[in-house]
Amino acid sequence: MSTVPWRRSHRRPLTVLDLPCAERTVGVEAALKLPTVMMLVVEDTCTQIAREDWRRREPPRWRPQARHRWHAEGRRLHAKTARLKELAAQCLDTPD
């Protein structure tokens, strides 16, 4: 374990969860106490896994129908990410 204070370190403290799809961070304590925040953490994780899986499955250019389906899936994932950002704003920006 590092003894360097967090603000001088590039590592996040263990009490903060990174939500890359929602472009937010949340505290572990909030995620454990509030069901909506936990749902946001789970949805963000699932979306991130789906996006990585989608990127790895890019078909070659000589398969235009497969590329068309792949791009359509990418648009759906992009829309899901946008909805996740909206949900994060609703869950995290509104006072309880």
mmCIF file of C-alpha atoms in Angstrom:
data_model
loop_
_atom_site.group_PDB
_atom_site.id
_atom_site.type_symbol
_atom_site.label_atom_id
_atom_site.label_comp_id
_atom_site.label_asym_id
_atom_site.label_seq_id
_atom_site.Cartn_x
_atom_site.Cartn_y
_atom_site.Cartn_z
ATOM 1 C CA MET A 1 0.000 0.000 0.000
ATOM 2 C CA SER A 2 1.301 3.413 -0.939
ATOM 3 C CA THR A 3 1.884 6.067 1.686
ATOM 4 C CA VAL A 4 1.680 8.880 -0.891
ATOM 5 C CA PRO A 5 -1.397 11.073 -0.364
ATOM 6 C CA TRP A 6 -4.060 10.514 -3.009
ATOM 7 C CA ARG A 7 -3.965 14.029 -4.417
ATOM 8 C CA ARG A 8 -0.294 13.502 -5.336
ATOM 9 C CA SER A 9 -0.772 9.944 -6.508
ATOM 10 C CA HIS A 10 -2.268 8.775 -9.797
ATOM 11 C CA ARG A 11 -4.213 6.011 -8.069
ATOM 12 C CA ARG A 12 -7.768 6.462 -6.865
ATOM 13 C CA PRO A 13 -8.412 5.740 -3.214
ATOM 14 C CA LEU A 14 -10.096 2.438 -2.474
ATOM 15 C CA THR A 15 -13.212 4.300 -1.358
ATOM 16 C CA VAL A 16 -14.002 5.584 -4.867
ATOM 17 C CA LEU A 17 -15.454 3.658 -7.805
ATOM 18 C CA ASP A 18 -14.778 4.824 -11.330
ATOM 19 C CA LEU A 19 -17.773 4.764 -13.712
ATOM 20 C CA PRO A 20 -16.185 5.336 -17.131
ATOM 21 C CA CYS A 21 -19.379 5.022 -19.198
ATOM 22 C CA ALA A 22 -21.235 7.512 -17.005
ATOM 23 C CA GLU A 23 -18.094 9.674 -16.801
ATOM 24 C CA ARG A 24 -18.434 9.854 -13.009
ATOM 25 C CA THR A 25 -16.993 8.535 -9.804
ATOM 26 C CA VAL A 26 -18.992 7.432 -6.781
ATOM 27 C CA GLY A 27 -18.069 6.518 -3.262
ATOM 28 C CA VAL A 28 -18.139 2.870 -2.286
ATOM 29 C CA GLU A 29 -20.191 3.755 0.781
ATOM 30 C CA ALA A 30 -22.879 5.430 -1.353
ATOM 31 C CA ALA A 31 -22.991 2.425 -3.680
ATOM 32 C CA LEU A 32 -23.463 0.069 -0.749
ATOM 33 C CA LYS A 33 -26.136 2.169 0.962
ATOM 34 C CA LEU A 34 -28.206 3.448 -1.971
ATOM 35 C CA PRO A 35 -29.826 0.911 -4.337
ATOM 36 C CA THR A 36 -30.015 3.390 -7.219
ATOM 37 C CA VAL A 37 -26.286 4.090 -7.014
ATOM 38 C CA MET A 38 -25.521 0.360 -6.873
ATOM 39 C CA MET A 39 -27.724 -0.148 -9.932
ATOM 40 C CA LEU A 40 -25.767 2.606 -11.680
ATOM 41 C CA VAL A 41 -22.471 0.881 -10.816
ATOM 42 C CA VAL A 42 -23.744 -2.451 -12.169
ATOM 43 C CA GLU A 43 -25.156 -0.900 -15.368
ATOM 44 C CA ASP A 44 -21.934 1.000 -15.990
ATOM 45 C CA THR A 45 -19.876 -2.158 -15.539
ATOM 46 C CA CYS A 46 -22.118 -4.166 -17.874
ATOM 47 C CA THR A 47 -22.033 -1.408 -20.493
ATOM 48 C CA GLN A 48 -18.256 -1.152 -20.291
ATOM 49 C CA ILE A 49 -17.898 -4.928 -20.771
ATOM 50 C CA ALA A 50 -20.318 -4.838 -23.728
ATOM 51 C CA ARG A 51 -18.390 -1.972 -25.356
ATOM 52 C CA GLU A 52 -15.062 -3.789 -25.012
ATOM 53 C CA ASP A 53 -16.572 -6.990 -26.394
ATOM 54 C CA TRP A 54 -18.047 -5.040 -29.328
ATOM 55 C CA ARG A 55 -14.697 -3.414 -30.138
ATOM 56 C CA ARG A 56 -12.937 -6.778 -30.214
ATOM 57 C CA ARG A 57 -15.459 -8.260 -32.653
ATOM 58 C CA GLU A 58 -15.018 -5.766 -35.486
ATOM 59 C CA PRO A 59 -15.511 -7.702 -38.731
ATOM 60 C CA PRO A 60 -13.192 -7.240 -41.712
ATOM 61 C CA ARG A 61 -14.070 -4.722 -44.400
ATOM 62 C CA TRP A 62 -14.715 -7.445 -46.967
ATOM 63 C CA ARG A 63 -17.818 -8.525 -44.971
ATOM 64 C CA PRO A 64 -20.145 -5.537 -45.513
ATOM 65 C CA GLN A 65 -23.282 -7.148 -44.038
ATOM 66 C CA ALA A 66 -21.427 -8.148 -40.885
ATOM 67 C CA ARG A 67 -19.978 -4.633 -40.631
ATOM 68 C CA HIS A 68 -23.453 -3.139 -41.045
ATOM 69 C CA ARG A 69 -24.743 -5.268 -38.131
ATOM 70 C CA TRP A 70 -21.648 -4.428 -36.093
ATOM 71 C CA HIS A 71 -22.142 -0.687 -36.656
ATOM 72 C CA ALA A 72 -25.837 -0.990 -35.732
ATOM 73 C CA GLU A 73 -24.843 -2.695 -32.490
ATOM 74 C CA GLY A 74 -22.348 0.108 -31.854
ATOM 75 C CA ARG A 75 -25.092 2.713 -32.283
ATOM 76 C CA ARG A 76 -27.256 0.852 -29.747
ATOM 77 C CA LEU A 77 -24.355 0.745 -27.275
ATOM 78 C CA HIS A 78 -23.725 4.452 -27.823
ATOM 79 C CA ALA A 79 -27.405 5.177 -27.094
ATOM 80 C CA LYS A 80 -27.214 3.031 -23.952
ATOM 81 C CA THR A 81 -24.142 4.972 -22.818
ATOM 82 C CA ALA A 82 -25.984 8.265 -23.358
ATOM 83 C CA ARG A 83 -28.933 6.989 -21.279
ATOM 84 C CA LEU A 84 -26.487 5.888 -18.586
ATOM 85 C CA LYS A 85 -25.015 9.404 -18.431
ATOM 86 C CA GLU A 86 -28.531 10.824 -18.026
ATOM 87 C CA LEU A 87 -29.305 8.294 -15.303
ATOM 88 C CA ALA A 88 -26.059 9.180 -13.513
ATOM 89 C CA ALA A 89 -27.018 12.850 -13.587
ATOM 90 C CA GLN A 90 -30.434 12.027 -12.125
ATOM 91 C CA CYS A 91 -29.072 9.721 -9.424
ATOM 92 C CA LEU A 92 -26.018 11.697 -8.392
ATOM 93 C CA ASP A 93 -26.916 15.341 -8.990
ATOM 94 C CA THR A 94 -30.290 15.442 -7.218
ATOM 95 C CA PRO A 95 -30.204 15.991 -3.466
ATOM 96 C CA ASP A 96 -31.798 13.235 -1.377
#
